[in-house]
mmCIF file of C-alpha atoms in Angstrom:
data_model
loop_
_atom_site.group_PDB
_atom_site.id
_atom_site.type_symbol
_atom_site.label_atom_id
_atom_site.label_comp_id
_atom_site.label_asym_id
_atom_site.label_seq_id
_atom_site.Cartn_x
_atom_site.Cartn_y
_atom_site.Cartn_z
ATOM 1 C CA MET A 200 -14.322 16.001 -15.076
ATOM 2 C CA THR A 201 -14.452 15.702 -11.284
ATOM 3 C CA PRO A 202 -11.067 14.680 -9.881
ATOM 4 C CA LYS A 203 -10.829 11.335 -8.097
ATOM 5 C CA ILE A 204 -7.693 12.207 -6.115
ATOM 6 C CA MET A 205 -6.713 15.307 -4.177
ATOM 7 C CA ILE A 206 -3.028 15.954 -3.490
ATOM 8 C CA ILE A 207 -2.415 18.383 -0.633
ATOM 9 C CA LEU A 208 1.046 19.807 0.028
ATOM 10 C CA GLY A 209 2.007 21.068 3.450
ATOM 11 C CA SER A 210 4.271 23.592 1.758
ATOM 12 C CA ALA A 211 4.859 24.723 -1.817
ATOM 13 C CA SER A 212 8.486 23.670 -1.276
ATOM 14 C CA ASP A 213 7.269 20.031 -1.484
ATOM 15 C CA ILE A 214 6.248 20.458 -5.136
ATOM 16 C CA ALA A 215 9.056 18.209 -6.430
ATOM 17 C CA ILE A 216 7.580 15.262 -4.508
ATOM 18 C CA ALA A 217 4.100 16.122 -5.796
ATOM 19 C CA GLU A 218 5.451 16.109 -9.350
ATOM 20 C CA LYS A 219 6.435 12.462 -8.902
ATOM 21 C CA ALA A 220 2.811 11.698 -8.070
ATOM 22 C CA MET A 221 1.433 13.866 -10.859
ATOM 23 C CA ASN A 222 3.676 12.197 -13.436
ATOM 24 C CA ILE A 223 2.176 8.828 -12.519
ATOM 25 C CA LEU A 224 -1.418 10.080 -12.457
ATOM 26 C CA ASP A 225 -0.957 11.783 -15.830
ATOM 27 C CA LYS A 226 0.328 8.527 -17.250
ATOM 28 C CA LEU A 227 -2.586 6.588 -15.774
ATOM 29 C CA GLU A 228 -5.011 9.291 -16.983
ATOM 30 C CA ILE A 229 -6.604 9.741 -13.567
ATOM 31 C CA PRO A 230 -7.935 13.276 -12.913
ATOM 32 C CA TYR A 231 -6.627 14.915 -9.743
ATOM 33 C CA SER A 232 -6.544 18.188 -7.839
ATOM 34 C CA LEU A 233 -3.478 19.861 -6.304
ATOM 35 C CA LYS A 234 -3.636 22.196 -3.296
ATOM 36 C CA VAL A 235 -1.305 23.715 -0.686
ATOM 37 C CA ALA A 236 -2.525 23.792 2.907
ATOM 38 C CA SER A 237 -0.702 23.555 6.237
ATOM 39 C CA ALA A 238 -1.977 21.512 9.175
ATOM 40 C CA HIS A 239 -0.448 24.057 11.547
ATOM 41 C CA ARG A 240 -0.672 27.376 9.694
ATOM 42 C CA THR A 241 -3.994 26.925 7.873
ATOM 43 C CA PRO A 242 -5.908 24.184 9.742
ATOM 44 C CA ASP A 243 -9.288 25.605 8.657
ATOM 45 C CA LEU A 244 -8.255 25.290 5.011
ATOM 46 C CA VAL A 245 -7.195 21.662 5.509
ATOM 47 C CA ARG A 246 -10.541 20.901 7.160
ATOM 48 C CA GLU A 247 -12.584 22.439 4.362
ATOM 49 C CA LEU A 248 -10.545 20.823 1.595
ATOM 50 C CA ALA A 249 -11.051 17.423 3.210
ATOM 51 C CA LYS A 250 -14.755 17.864 3.976
ATOM 52 C CA GLN A 251 -15.788 19.625 0.764
ATOM 53 C CA GLY A 252 -13.502 17.439 -1.332
ATOM 54 C CA THR A 253 -15.156 14.318 0.092
ATOM 55 C CA ASP A 254 -18.627 15.726 -0.556
ATOM 56 C CA ALA A 255 -17.622 16.599 -4.129
ATOM 57 C CA GLY A 256 -16.501 13.051 -4.912
ATOM 58 C CA ILE A 257 -12.803 12.812 -4.032
ATOM 59 C CA GLU A 258 -12.061 9.108 -3.526
ATOM 60 C CA VAL A 259 -8.470 9.244 -2.216
ATOM 61 C CA PHE A 260 -6.428 11.978 -0.542
ATOM 62 C CA ILE A 261 -2.633 12.218 -0.708
ATOM 63 C CA GLY A 262 -0.941 14.334 1.947
ATOM 64 C CA ILE A 263 2.687 15.336 1.334
ATOM 65 C CA ALA A 264 4.617 16.966 4.177
ATOM 66 C CA GLY A 265 7.962 17.171 5.944
ATOM 67 C CA LEU A 266 9.256 17.962 9.429
ATOM 68 C CA ALA A 267 6.457 17.539 12.039
ATOM 69 C CA ALA A 268 4.271 16.160 9.265
ATOM 70 C CA HIS A 269 0.788 16.255 10.737
ATOM 71 C CA LEU A 270 -0.959 17.100 7.452
ATOM 72 C CA PRO A 271 -2.108 13.571 6.468
ATOM 73 C CA GLY A 272 -3.499 13.024 9.960
ATOM 74 C CA ALA A 273 -5.307 16.360 9.866
ATOM 75 C CA ILE A 274 -6.917 15.339 6.560
ATOM 76 C CA ALA A 275 -7.956 11.970 7.982
ATOM 77 C CA ALA A 276 -9.805 13.688 10.815
ATOM 78 C CA TYR A 277 -12.367 15.052 8.362
ATOM 79 C CA THR A 278 -12.954 12.277 5.827
ATOM 80 C CA PRO A 279 -13.894 8.592 5.761
ATOM 81 C CA ARG A 280 -11.897 8.222 2.548
ATOM 82 C CA PRO A 281 -8.414 6.659 2.576
ATOM 83 C CA VAL A 282 -5.545 9.085 3.111
ATOM 84 C CA ILE A 283 -2.076 8.302 1.772
ATOM 85 C CA GLY A 284 0.848 9.977 3.510
ATOM 86 C CA VAL A 285 4.160 10.883 1.870
ATOM 87 C CA PRO A 286 6.895 11.952 4.314
ATOM 88 C CA VAL A 287 9.396 14.440 2.882
ATOM 89 C CA ASP A 288 13.105 14.578 3.655
ATOM 90 C CA VAL A 289 13.701 18.052 5.089
ATOM 91 C CA LYS A 290 15.627 17.231 8.261
ATOM 92 C CA THR A 291 16.859 13.994 9.893
ATOM 93 C CA SER A 292 16.637 12.238 6.504
ATOM 94 C CA GLY A 293 12.837 12.439 6.684
ATOM 95 C CA ILE A 294 12.534 10.104 9.673
ATOM 96 C CA ASP A 295 10.794 12.841 11.683
ATOM 97 C CA ALA A 296 8.126 13.184 8.992
ATOM 98 C CA LEU A 297 7.786 9.419 8.598
ATOM 99 C CA GLN A 298 7.204 8.871 12.317
ATOM 100 C CA SER A 299 4.735 11.757 12.429
ATOM 101 C CA ILE A 300 2.665 10.278 9.604
ATOM 102 C CA VAL A 301 2.739 6.522 10.170
ATOM 103 C CA GLN A 302 2.196 6.369 13.951
ATOM 104 C CA MET A 303 -1.428 7.483 13.902
ATOM 105 C CA PRO A 304 -3.822 6.530 16.704
ATOM 106 C CA TYR A 305 -6.858 4.322 16.138
ATOM 107 C CA PRO A 306 -9.218 4.883 14.302
ATOM 108 C CA SER A 307 -7.367 7.290 11.976
ATOM 109 C CA PRO A 308 -4.920 5.285 9.842
ATOM 110 C CA ILE A 309 -2.660 6.806 7.223
ATOM 111 C CA ALA A 310 -1.550 4.607 4.326
ATOM 112 C CA THR A 311 2.082 5.643 4.586
ATOM 113 C CA VAL A 312 4.619 5.176 1.789
ATOM 114 C CA GLY A 313 8.376 5.670 1.795
ATOM 115 C CA ILE A 314 10.171 8.965 2.257
ATOM 116 C CA ASP A 315 9.865 11.204 -0.857
ATOM 117 C CA ARG A 316 7.942 8.443 -2.688
ATOM 118 C CA GLY A 317 5.276 10.570 -4.350
ATOM 119 C CA ASP A 318 5.292 8.088 -7.238
ATOM 120 C CA ASN A 319 4.354 5.184 -4.968
ATOM 121 C CA ALA A 320 1.600 7.275 -3.386
ATOM 122 C CA ALA A 321 0.032 7.794 -6.809
ATOM 123 C CA ILE A 322 0.293 4.091 -7.659
ATOM 124 C CA LEU A 323 -1.286 3.170 -4.329
ATOM 125 C CA ALA A 324 -4.128 5.641 -4.905
ATOM 126 C CA ALA A 325 -4.691 4.126 -8.353
ATOM 127 C CA GLN A 326 -4.777 0.635 -6.817
ATOM 128 C CA PHE A 327 -7.484 1.796 -4.407
ATOM 129 C CA ILE A 328 -9.565 3.246 -7.233
ATOM 130 C CA GLY A 329 -8.867 0.225 -9.413
ATOM 131 C CA LEU A 330 -10.800 -1.989 -7.005
ATOM 132 C CA HIS A 331 -14.010 -0.641 -8.524
ATOM 133 C CA ASP A 332 -12.724 0.655 -11.878
ATOM 134 C CA GLU A 333 -11.334 -2.119 -14.073
ATOM 135 C CA LYS A 334 -9.863 0.325 -16.609
ATOM 136 C CA VAL A 335 -7.739 1.935 -13.910
ATOM 137 C CA ARG A 336 -6.713 -1.466 -12.596
ATOM 138 C CA GLN A 337 -5.496 -2.566 -16.028
ATOM 139 C CA LYS A 338 -3.494 0.647 -16.386
ATOM 140 C CA VAL A 339 -1.806 -0.047 -13.047
ATOM 141 C CA ILE A 340 -1.020 -3.605 -14.162
ATOM 142 C CA ASN A 341 0.552 -2.283 -17.364
ATOM 143 C CA LEU A 342 2.555 0.301 -15.418
ATOM 144 C CA ARG A 343 3.931 -2.402 -13.134
ATOM 145 C CA LYS A 344 4.968 -4.369 -16.222
ATOM 146 C CA GLU A 345 6.913 -1.309 -17.379
ATOM 147 C CA TYR A 346 8.764 -1.183 -14.058
ATOM 148 C CA ALA A 347 9.582 -4.887 -14.388
ATOM 149 C CA LYS A 348 10.744 -4.429 -17.987
ATOM 150 C CA LYS A 349 13.037 -1.596 -16.920
ATOM 151 C CA VAL A 350 14.753 -3.901 -14.419
ATOM 152 C CA LYS A 351 15.206 -6.670 -17.004
ATOM 153 C CA ASP A 352 16.369 -4.281 -19.733
ATOM 154 C CA SER A 353 19.099 -2.934 -17.476
ATOM 155 C CA ASN A 354 20.881 -6.265 -17.930
ATOM 156 C CA GLU A 355 21.417 -5.433 -21.595
ATOM 157 C CA GLU A 356 21.738 -1.672 -21.341
ATOM 158 C CA ILE A 357 24.130 -1.579 -18.372
ATOM 159 C CA ILE A 358 25.396 -4.960 -17.194
ATOM 160 C CA GLN A 359 26.017 -6.427 -20.640
ATOM 161 C CA GLU A 360 28.227 -3.467 -21.516
ATOM 162 C CA ILE A 361 30.637 -4.092 -18.634
ATOM 163 C CA ASP A 362 33.972 -5.362 -19.906
ATOM 164 C CA ARG A 363 36.188 -7.014 -17.298
ATOM 165 C CA PRO A 364 38.616 -9.913 -17.575
ATOM 166 C CA PHE A 365 36.634 -12.388 -15.481
ATOM 167 C CA ILE A 366 33.026 -11.390 -16.067
ATOM 168 C CA ARG A 367 31.052 -13.862 -18.197
ATOM 169 C CA ASN A 368 28.245 -11.768 -19.625
ATOM 170 C CA ASP A 369 26.689 -14.546 -21.685
ATOM 171 C CA PHE A 370 26.158 -16.901 -18.759
ATOM 172 C CA LEU A 371 22.370 -17.183 -18.212
ATOM 173 C CA ARG A 372 21.824 -14.071 -20.312
ATOM 174 C CA VAL A 373 18.591 -12.550 -19.056
ATOM 175 C CA LYS A 374 17.121 -11.712 -22.455
ATOM 176 C CA ASN A 375 17.291 -15.417 -23.370
ATOM 177 C CA LEU A 376 15.810 -16.763 -20.130
ATOM 178 C CA GLU A 377 12.313 -18.220 -20.187
ATOM 179 C CA ILE A 378 10.420 -16.714 -17.269
ATOM 180 C CA ASN A 379 7.091 -18.381 -16.560
ATOM 181 C CA GLU A 380 4.152 -16.986 -14.610
ATOM 182 C CA ILE A 381 3.807 -18.735 -11.253
ATOM 183 C CA GLU A 382 0.622 -20.765 -11.046
ATOM 184 C CA PRO A 383 -0.777 -22.261 -7.836
ATOM 185 C CA ASP A 384 -0.747 -26.013 -7.324
ATOM 186 C CA GLU A 385 -3.942 -27.871 -8.212
ATOM 187 C CA ASP A 386 -4.874 -28.380 -4.568
ATOM 188 C CA ALA A 387 -3.699 -24.934 -3.446
ATOM 189 C CA GLU A 388 -7.208 -23.657 -2.691
ATOM 190 C CA SER A 389 -7.470 -26.159 0.134
ATOM 191 C CA CYS A 390 -5.158 -23.903 2.151
ATOM 192 C CA CYS A 391 -7.841 -21.168 2.138
ATOM 193 C CA LYS A 392 -10.698 -21.264 4.619
ATOM 194 C CA ASN A 393 -12.578 -18.581 2.679
ATOM 195 C CA LYS A 394 -11.191 -18.190 -0.847
ATOM 196 C CA ASP A 395 -13.870 -15.585 -1.707
ATOM 197 C CA ALA A 396 -12.942 -13.240 1.142
ATOM 198 C CA GLU A 397 -12.560 -9.519 0.427
ATOM 199 C CA VAL A 398 -9.456 -9.247 2.622
ATOM 200 C CA ALA A 399 -6.633 -11.792 2.871
ATOM 201 C CA ILE A 400 -4.431 -11.533 5.967
ATOM 202 C CA ILE A 401 -0.989 -13.122 5.926
ATOM 203 C CA VAL A 402 0.946 -13.455 9.176
ATOM 204 C CA GLY A 403 4.660 -14.179 8.989
ATOM 205 C CA ARG A 404 5.188 -15.635 12.469
ATOM 206 C CA GLN A 405 3.084 -17.229 15.173
ATOM 207 C CA THR A 406 4.230 -14.494 17.538
ATOM 208 C CA ASP A 407 2.431 -11.926 15.328
ATOM 209 C CA VAL A 408 -0.964 -13.690 15.475
ATOM 210 C CA ALA A 409 -2.116 -11.440 18.328
ATOM 211 C CA THR A 410 -1.885 -8.455 16.005
ATOM 212 C CA ALA A 411 -3.802 -10.366 13.324
ATOM 213 C CA LYS A 412 -6.633 -11.021 15.776
ATOM 214 C CA LYS A 413 -7.042 -7.270 16.216
ATOM 215 C CA VAL A 414 -7.492 -6.999 12.455
ATOM 216 C CA THR A 415 -10.026 -9.816 12.158
ATOM 217 C CA LYS A 416 -12.108 -8.662 15.122
ATOM 218 C CA LEU A 417 -12.579 -5.209 13.632
ATOM 219 C CA LEU A 418 -13.172 -6.483 10.087
ATOM 220 C CA GLU A 419 -15.991 -8.602 11.442
ATOM 221 C CA ARG A 420 -17.560 -5.535 13.058
ATOM 222 C CA LEU A 421 -17.205 -3.694 9.740
ATOM 223 C CA LYS A 422 -18.905 -6.672 8.042
ATOM 224 C CA ILE A 423 -15.929 -7.265 5.768
ATOM 225 C CA THR A 424 -15.198 -10.897 4.889
ATOM 226 C CA HIS A 425 -11.654 -12.088 5.517
ATOM 227 C CA ASP A 426 -9.308 -15.060 5.544
ATOM 228 C CA THR A 427 -6.117 -15.534 7.571
ATOM 229 C CA LYS A 428 -3.005 -17.608 6.925
ATOM 230 C CA VAL A 429 0.182 -17.964 8.958
ATOM 231 C CA VAL A 430 2.976 -18.595 6.483
ATOM 232 C CA CYS A 431 6.499 -17.266 5.930
ATOM 233 C CA PRO A 432 7.621 -16.433 2.368
ATOM 234 C CA ILE A 433 11.189 -17.454 3.195
ATOM 235 C CA ARG A 434 10.673 -20.708 5.091
ATOM 236 C CA SER A 435 7.618 -21.856 3.093
ATOM 237 C CA THR A 436 7.936 -20.252 -0.329
ATOM 238 C CA ARG A 437 5.591 -22.595 -2.201
ATOM 239 C CA LYS A 438 2.872 -22.430 0.472
ATOM 240 C CA PHE A 439 3.131 -18.649 0.548
ATOM 241 C CA THR A 440 2.842 -18.359 -3.231
ATOM 242 C CA ASN A 441 -0.030 -20.841 -3.357
ATOM 243 C CA TYR A 442 -1.973 -18.875 -0.785
ATOM 244 C CA VAL A 443 -1.551 -15.460 -2.444
ATOM 245 C CA LYS A 444 -2.387 -16.853 -5.876
ATOM 246 C CA SER A 445 -5.370 -18.820 -4.566
ATOM 247 C CA MET A 446 -6.882 -15.713 -2.966
ATOM 248 C CA LYS A 447 -7.543 -14.279 -6.419
ATOM 249 C CA ASN A 448 -10.864 -12.756 -5.338
ATOM 250 C CA ALA A 449 -9.301 -10.789 -2.492
ATOM 251 C CA LYS A 450 -9.491 -7.049 -2.981
ATOM 252 C CA ILE A 451 -6.918 -6.211 -0.311
ATOM 253 C CA PHE A 452 -4.003 -8.068 1.262
ATOM 254 C CA ILE A 453 -2.774 -7.293 4.764
ATOM 255 C CA GLY A 454 0.747 -8.437 5.639
ATOM 256 C CA ILE A 455 1.658 -8.710 9.324
ATOM 257 C CA SER A 456 5.234 -9.463 10.244
ATOM 258 C CA SER A 457 8.328 -8.787 12.259
ATOM 259 C CA ASN A 458 11.889 -9.777 11.322
ATOM 260 C CA SER A 459 12.640 -7.955 8.065
ATOM 261 C CA SER A 460 8.974 -7.706 7.033
ATOM 262 C CA GLN A 461 9.412 -10.119 4.142
ATOM 263 C CA VAL A 462 5.679 -10.858 4.124
ATOM 264 C CA THR A 463 4.583 -7.548 2.617
ATOM 265 C CA GLY A 464 7.445 -7.541 0.133
ATOM 266 C CA GLY A 465 6.518 -11.059 -0.914
ATOM 267 C CA ILE A 466 2.857 -10.180 -1.407
ATOM 268 C CA VAL A 467 3.414 -7.151 -3.646
ATOM 269 C CA GLY A 468 5.446 -9.260 -6.031
ATOM 270 C CA LEU A 469 2.535 -11.669 -6.511
ATOM 271 C CA THR A 470 -0.534 -9.419 -6.790
ATOM 272 C CA ASP A 471 -1.635 -6.116 -8.294
ATOM 273 C CA ARG A 472 -4.080 -5.569 -5.417
ATOM 274 C CA PRO A 473 -3.275 -2.990 -2.710
ATOM 275 C CA VAL A 474 -1.198 -4.299 0.185
ATOM 276 C CA ILE A 475 -1.440 -2.963 3.737
ATOM 277 C CA GLY A 476 1.591 -3.549 5.934
ATOM 278 C CA VAL A 477 1.532 -3.899 9.713
ATOM 279 C CA PRO A 478 5.079 -3.876 11.094
ATOM 280 C CA CYS A 479 5.480 -5.693 14.406
ATOM 281 C CA THR A 480 7.997 -5.818 17.217
ATOM 282 C CA ASN A 481 9.830 -9.081 17.755
ATOM 283 C CA GLU A 482 10.874 -10.782 20.964
ATOM 284 C CA ASN A 483 13.921 -8.510 21.221
ATOM 285 C CA GLY A 484 11.808 -5.367 21.034
ATOM 286 C CA ASP A 485 12.988 -4.478 17.536
ATOM 287 C CA ASP A 486 10.381 -3.030 15.183
ATOM 288 C CA TYR A 487 10.229 -3.410 11.403
ATOM 289 C CA MET A 488 8.508 -0.248 10.274
ATOM 290 C CA LEU A 489 11.328 0.925 7.990
ATOM 291 C CA THR A 490 11.619 -2.424 6.215
ATOM 292 C CA THR A 491 7.868 -2.367 5.599
ATOM 293 C CA VAL A 492 7.401 1.193 4.359
ATOM 294 C CA SER A 493 10.603 1.796 2.372
ATOM 295 C CA MET A 494 9.562 0.019 -0.811
ATOM 296 C CA PRO A 495 11.129 0.734 -4.234
ATOM 297 C CA PRO A 496 9.241 2.546 -7.018
ATOM 298 C CA GLY A 497 6.297 0.639 -8.456
ATOM 299 C CA VAL A 498 5.502 -1.628 -5.505
ATOM 300 C CA PRO A 499 4.059 0.443 -2.638
ATOM 301 C CA VAL A 500 2.969 -0.932 0.717
ATOM 302 C CA ALA A 501 0.341 1.068 2.630
ATOM 303 C CA THR A 502 2.051 0.982 6.013
ATOM 304 C CA VAL A 503 0.293 1.665 9.318
ATOM 305 C CA GLY A 504 1.764 2.031 12.789
ATOM 306 C CA ILE A 505 3.739 -0.607 14.656
ATOM 307 C CA ASN A 506 1.512 -3.431 15.967
ATOM 308 C CA ASN A 507 -1.544 -1.378 14.976
ATOM 309 C CA GLY A 508 -3.740 -4.109 13.536
ATOM 310 C CA LYS A 509 -6.914 -2.145 14.291
ATOM 311 C CA ASN A 510 -5.787 0.707 12.047
ATOM 312 C CA ALA A 511 -5.042 -1.787 9.262
ATOM 313 C CA ALA A 512 -8.655 -2.954 9.476
ATOM 314 C CA VAL A 513 -9.982 0.617 9.423
ATOM 315 C CA LEU A 514 -7.789 1.405 6.413
ATOM 316 C CA ALA A 515 -9.137 -1.670 4.608
ATOM 317 C CA GLY A 516 -12.630 -0.399 5.371
ATOM 318 C CA GLU A 517 -11.806 3.060 4.022
ATOM 319 C CA ILE A 518 -10.426 1.586 0.806
ATOM 320 C CA LEU A 519 -13.469 -0.635 0.291
ATOM 321 C CA SER A 520 -15.806 2.224 1.203
ATOM 322 C CA ILE A 521 -14.975 3.921 -2.105
ATOM 323 C CA GLY A 522 -17.444 1.531 -3.702
ATOM 324 C CA ASP A 523 -19.622 0.722 -0.672
ATOM 325 C CA PRO A 524 -21.579 3.536 1.042
ATOM 326 C CA ASN A 525 -22.659 1.159 3.818
ATOM 327 C CA ILE A 526 -19.072 0.986 5.063
ATOM 328 C CA VAL A 527 -18.837 4.799 4.909
ATOM 329 C CA ASP A 528 -21.697 5.079 7.407
ATOM 330 C CA ILE A 529 -20.000 2.717 9.867
ATOM 331 C CA LEU A 530 -16.648 4.487 9.517
ATOM 332 C CA GLU A 531 -18.150 7.915 10.085
ATOM 333 C CA ARG A 532 -19.887 6.739 13.258
ATOM 334 C CA LEU A 533 -16.670 5.068 14.393
ATOM 335 C CA LYS A 534 -14.607 8.226 13.903
ATOM 336 C CA ASP A 535 -17.260 10.366 15.595
ATOM 337 C CA LYS A 536 -17.105 7.942 18.562
ATOM 338 C CA LYS A 537 -20.808 7.202 18.163
ATOM 339 C CA ILE A 538 -19.799 3.528 18.182
ATOM 340 C CA SER A 539 -16.712 1.837 19.593
ATOM 341 C CA PHE A 540 -14.968 -1.376 18.544
#
C-alpha cells in the first residue's frame, strides 16, 4: 500500500520524536514512510525525497529537526503538498529549531507544531487527510475522545485518591456530572455571511483585521471560498461558540490573534477540523507565537509565522489541494514565481 505520509528526520538522533508520530499513525492505521535526510548535509536527498514522494502519492510531509532546523523548509521548496514541522529540543530548549521552522517566508508555509510534539504532527497530518477520507476523519474523532476521556478519568484515578483533611472529593464529582454537547442557538447561522465556505477565519481583535485581509485576498486568488468573523472567545463566549458550530461545512479554520492567542485554543476545542494559527503582535510589540504553537497532546494548531496571513492562506490551499488538483496547479505556479499574489 502506498504511504500517505512521509516522515523525514534531520538526524537519526531524532528517532524518539518520530516514534511519537509513528505510534499515532499506527493507531490510526495510516500507512507512512520514514526516512533520514539532512537539509545541510544531504540537500540532494531531501530534494529527491520531496519531489519523488509527491509524484508517488505522498499527501503530507512531516519534517522533524533540531538546532538550525531548516529541513521542513527545504522539503517545502520541492512540493505543493502541506509540510508539518516538528522542532526538536537539542539546545536552547528547542527555541532555535522552532524559530527556524515557523518563520518561513511567503509562499512556503510550514504547519508548525510544538517542540518535540511528534504526536501532534501525526494528528495534524491525519486531520489533513481526513478532509477527503471520512474513515480517517472518524478515527481522528475517536482518538480525540480518548484524550478527553484520559483527562476526565484522571479525576478518579489520581485526584479522588488524594486524602487531605480539607479536601472534599465528592463535591461535584466529575464521574457524576452531566456534560452536554454544545449546540448553536437557533439563529446562530445569521452570524455567518457564507456558512458553506471552505475556510472560516476567526479574528480575535479588531487590531488583527489587517492580517486577516491578507488571508482573504490570497484565498480569493486561489479560488477558495471563505468567511470571516471578528469575535473573542473570552469576551463573547456564546457568539464565538455559535460561529464555530455554525460553520459546520468549513474544512479548515484559521485563527488570527494577539494577546494570549485564545482564538486558536478555543477553536480546537469545538471542531475536529484542522486549525491554522496566525500569531500577531499587539500594540506593545509583543508576539504570541509560543502561546499559539505550544498546544498539548491531541489538539494541534498548524502555526505559521508572526503576522504572516499570506502563508496561512497558502497552507490552507496546500491542505485542500490534497483532494483538488486545480489548486495544485496554482500553488506550483505561485512557488515557481510564474504568478504573483
